[in-house]
Short mmCIF file of C-alpha atoms in Angstrom, two decimals:
data_model
loop_
_atom_site.label_atom_id
_atom_site.label_comp_id
_atom_site.label_asym_id
_atom_site.label_seq_id
_atom_site.Cartn_x
_atom_site.Cartn_y
_atom_site.Cartn_z
CA MET P 21 10.55 -27.91 16.28
CA THR P 22 10.65 -24.29 17.35
CA TYR P 23 7.51 -22.36 18.13
CA PHE P 24 8.09 -20.26 15.02
CA GLU P 25 8.32 -23.39 12.85
CA PHE P 26 5.08 -24.62 14.42
CA LEU P 27 3.37 -21.31 13.55
CA MET P 28 4.80 -21.36 10.02
CA ALA P 29 3.34 -24.83 9.52
CA ILE P 30 -0.13 -23.60 10.49
CA ALA P 31 0.16 -20.48 8.31
CA SER P 32 1.51 -22.54 5.41
CA VAL P 33 -1.39 -24.97 5.51
CA VAL P 34 -4.00 -22.21 5.68
CA ILE P 35 -2.41 -20.22 2.86
CA ALA P 36 -2.06 -23.40 0.79
CA ILE P 37 -5.82 -23.96 1.14
CA GLY P 38 -6.48 -20.51 -0.34
CA LEU P 39 -3.99 -20.96 -3.17
CA THR P 40 -5.40 -24.40 -3.93
CA GLU P 41 -8.89 -22.89 -4.22
CA ILE P 42 -7.72 -20.29 -6.74
CA PHE P 43 -5.51 -22.63 -8.76
CA GLY P 44 -8.26 -25.27 -8.71
CA GLY P 45 -10.70 -22.64 -9.98
CA TRP P 46 -8.34 -21.82 -12.84
CA GLY P 47 -8.11 -25.53 -13.63
CA ASP P 48 -11.89 -25.92 -13.54
CA LEU P 49 -12.23 -23.03 -16.01
CA LEU P 50 -9.72 -24.70 -18.33
CA ARG P 51 -11.53 -28.05 -18.10
CA SER P 52 -15.03 -26.76 -18.69
CA ARG P 53 -16.67 -27.94 -21.91
CA ILE P 54 -18.11 -24.54 -22.54
CA ALA P 55 -15.11 -22.27 -22.47
CA PRO P 56 -16.08 -19.28 -20.33
CA GLN P 57 -15.18 -15.92 -21.72
CA ILE P 58 -12.06 -14.77 -19.87
CA ASP P 59 -12.63 -11.66 -17.84
CA TRP P 60 -9.30 -9.90 -17.47
CA LEU P 61 -10.43 -7.91 -14.45
CA HIS P 62 -11.45 -11.04 -12.56
CA LEU P 63 -8.32 -12.91 -13.65
CA SER P 64 -6.11 -9.96 -12.63
CA TRP P 65 -7.68 -9.84 -9.17
CA THR P 66 -7.12 -13.58 -8.69
CA VAL P 67 -3.43 -12.99 -9.49
CA VAL P 68 -3.35 -10.12 -6.96
CA VAL P 69 -4.87 -12.40 -4.29
CA VAL P 70 -2.25 -15.07 -5.05
CA MET P 71 0.50 -12.45 -4.75
CA TYR P 72 -0.90 -11.19 -1.43
CA ALA P 73 -1.01 -14.73 -0.05
CA ILE P 74 2.54 -15.56 -1.08
CA GLN P 75 3.96 -12.24 0.10
CA TYR P 76 2.22 -12.57 3.45
CA TRP P 77 3.63 -16.06 3.88
CA VAL P 78 7.15 -14.84 3.09
CA GLY P 79 6.50 -11.79 5.29
CA ILE P 80 6.11 -14.05 8.30
CA TRP P 81 9.88 -14.64 8.26
CA PRO P 82 10.77 -11.58 10.41
CA TYR P 83 8.77 -13.16 13.23
CA ARG P 84 11.36 -15.95 13.56
CA GLU P 85 13.17 -13.97 16.28
CA VAL P 86 10.03 -13.25 18.30
CA ASN P 87 9.62 -14.94 21.64
CA PHE P 88 5.92 -15.80 21.53
CA SER P 89 4.74 -15.55 25.13
CA TYR P 90 1.03 -14.96 24.65
CA ILE P 91 -1.60 -16.72 22.57
CA TYR P 92 -2.92 -13.38 21.24
CA GLN P 93 0.39 -12.99 19.37
CA VAL P 94 -0.36 -16.24 17.54
CA TRP P 95 -3.87 -15.02 16.75
CA PHE P 96 -2.56 -11.85 15.16
CA LEU P 97 -0.17 -13.87 13.02
CA ILE P 98 -2.72 -16.48 11.89
CA ILE P 99 -5.90 -14.37 11.50
CA PRO P 100 -4.71 -12.68 8.25
CA THR P 101 -4.26 -16.10 6.66
CA LEU P 102 -7.87 -16.95 7.43
CA PHE P 103 -9.11 -13.82 5.66
CA ILE P 104 -7.00 -14.43 2.55
CA VAL P 105 -8.53 -17.92 2.36
CA LEU P 106 -12.05 -16.47 2.61
CA VAL P 107 -11.18 -14.03 -0.18
CA ALA P 108 -9.84 -16.92 -2.28
CA PHE P 109 -13.13 -18.77 -1.88
CA ALA P 110 -15.16 -15.63 -2.63
CA ILE P 111 -13.26 -14.80 -5.82
CA THR P 112 -13.25 -18.37 -7.18
CA PRO P 113 -16.48 -19.48 -8.87
CA ASN P 114 -17.85 -23.00 -8.80
CA VAL P 115 -17.73 -24.02 -12.42
CA ASN P 116 -20.55 -26.08 -13.85
CA PRO P 117 -19.42 -27.30 -17.30
CA ASP P 118 -23.00 -27.16 -18.61
CA GLU P 119 -23.64 -23.61 -17.45
CA ASP P 120 -22.79 -20.42 -19.31
CA LEU P 121 -20.51 -18.75 -16.79
CA ARG P 122 -20.07 -15.01 -17.03
CA LEU P 123 -16.99 -14.26 -14.96
CA ARG P 124 -17.56 -10.49 -14.89
CA ASP P 125 -21.06 -10.99 -13.51
CA TYR P 126 -19.75 -13.47 -10.93
CA TYR P 127 -16.92 -11.16 -9.91
CA LEU P 128 -19.20 -8.13 -9.52
CA SER P 129 -21.76 -10.15 -7.57
CA ARG P 130 -19.03 -11.22 -5.08
CA ARG P 131 -17.32 -7.82 -4.81
CA GLY P 132 -18.44 -7.23 -1.21
CA PRO P 133 -16.88 -10.35 0.33
CA ILE P 134 -13.82 -10.04 -1.91
CA PHE P 135 -12.91 -6.46 -1.09
CA ILE P 136 -14.10 -6.25 2.49
CA GLY P 137 -12.17 -9.49 3.05
CA LEU P 138 -9.05 -8.07 1.38
CA ALA P 139 -9.30 -4.88 3.45
CA ILE P 140 -9.58 -6.94 6.65
CA PHE P 141 -6.65 -9.12 5.50
CA VAL P 142 -4.40 -6.08 4.94
CA THR P 143 -5.59 -4.52 8.23
CA THR P 144 -4.89 -7.65 10.28
CA ALA P 145 -1.51 -8.12 8.58
CA GLN P 146 -0.62 -4.53 9.51
CA LEU P 147 -1.88 -5.08 13.06
CA ALA P 148 0.35 -8.14 13.39
CA ASP P 149 3.40 -5.99 12.66
CA VAL P 150 2.23 -3.32 15.11
CA ILE P 151 1.27 -5.67 17.96
CA ILE P 152 3.90 -8.38 17.66
CA LEU P 153 6.92 -6.57 16.17
CA GLY P 154 6.16 -3.12 17.58
CA ASP P 155 6.36 -1.54 14.11
CA GLY P 156 4.34 1.55 13.27
CA PHE P 157 1.23 1.34 11.13
CA SER P 158 2.35 1.83 7.51
CA THR P 159 0.91 4.85 5.69
CA ILE P 160 0.90 2.91 2.41
CA GLY P 161 -0.82 -0.01 4.13
CA PHE P 162 -3.45 2.33 5.58
CA LEU P 163 -4.09 3.85 2.14
CA LEU P 164 -4.40 0.38 0.57
CA ILE P 165 -6.94 -0.56 3.23
CA VAL P 166 -9.03 2.53 2.51
CA VAL P 167 -8.76 2.04 -1.27
CA LEU P 168 -9.73 -1.64 -1.02
CA PHE P 169 -13.16 -0.73 0.33
CA GLY P 170 -14.02 1.21 -2.88
CA PRO P 171 -14.69 -1.76 -5.18
CA ALA P 172 -16.84 -3.42 -2.50
CA PHE P 173 -19.49 -0.75 -2.99
CA THR P 174 -19.43 -0.01 -6.72
CA THR P 175 -19.80 -1.84 -10.01
CA ILE P 176 -17.97 0.92 -11.91
CA THR P 177 -15.34 -1.05 -13.78
CA TRP P 178 -12.67 1.66 -13.96
CA VAL P 179 -12.69 1.90 -10.13
CA HIS P 180 -11.96 -1.85 -9.95
CA TRP P 181 -9.15 -1.49 -12.50
CA VAL P 182 -7.55 1.49 -10.72
CA VAL P 183 -7.65 -0.25 -7.34
CA MET P 184 -6.30 -3.48 -8.85
CA LEU P 185 -3.43 -1.67 -10.61
CA THR P 186 -2.62 0.25 -7.42
CA ASN P 187 -2.45 -2.99 -5.43
CA LEU P 188 -0.46 -4.70 -8.17
CA TYR P 189 2.00 -1.79 -8.25
CA PHE P 190 2.68 -2.02 -4.51
CA LEU P 191 2.87 -5.82 -4.56
CA ILE P 192 5.42 -5.73 -7.39
CA LEU P 193 7.33 -2.89 -5.69
CA ASN P 194 7.44 -4.95 -2.50
CA ALA P 195 8.56 -8.02 -4.46
CA PHE P 196 11.57 -6.15 -5.81
CA THR P 197 12.51 -4.43 -2.56
CA ALA P 198 15.46 -6.02 -0.81
CA THR P 199 14.51 -7.95 2.29
CA SER P 200 16.15 -10.59 4.43
CA LEU P 201 14.60 -13.79 3.17
CA PRO P 202 15.39 -17.24 4.54
CA GLY P 203 18.59 -18.84 3.43
#
């Protein structure tokens, strides 16, 4: 097993924990006796978090050629996965089938941990590219970091929608940009 494969295994497990939390939360909502009213803003943000997690995992591929000599390089590669997991836990409610769950209220009450966590995730992912690969700090990444802090401090719904659509736009744009994927 190469060192890169070892790191991918760690990152894969951590990201899988976050995805399991979100998918399990969706399943819990579907199983609840009292069907919670779907909140499209909350649901959209859970999809964005899933997309961030998957794209980060795939984005680890360029590191396959790196000769990891120092433990701090491993930290910068793994730390973003920890923050995306924390965001997944923050955005996913515990569903009590006998309780009237208001997803919008839940989402707005957790906005601080969700968006500060997402901003830290994007920041640490950018730092990994800078520190390990020697890439420059992306202007788009910097703008996304700044924009992600907005919803953490406001309950104004249109701000949450604009930031979500902006993130979704860049995630989809990245998904359809040619890259050298495994295989």
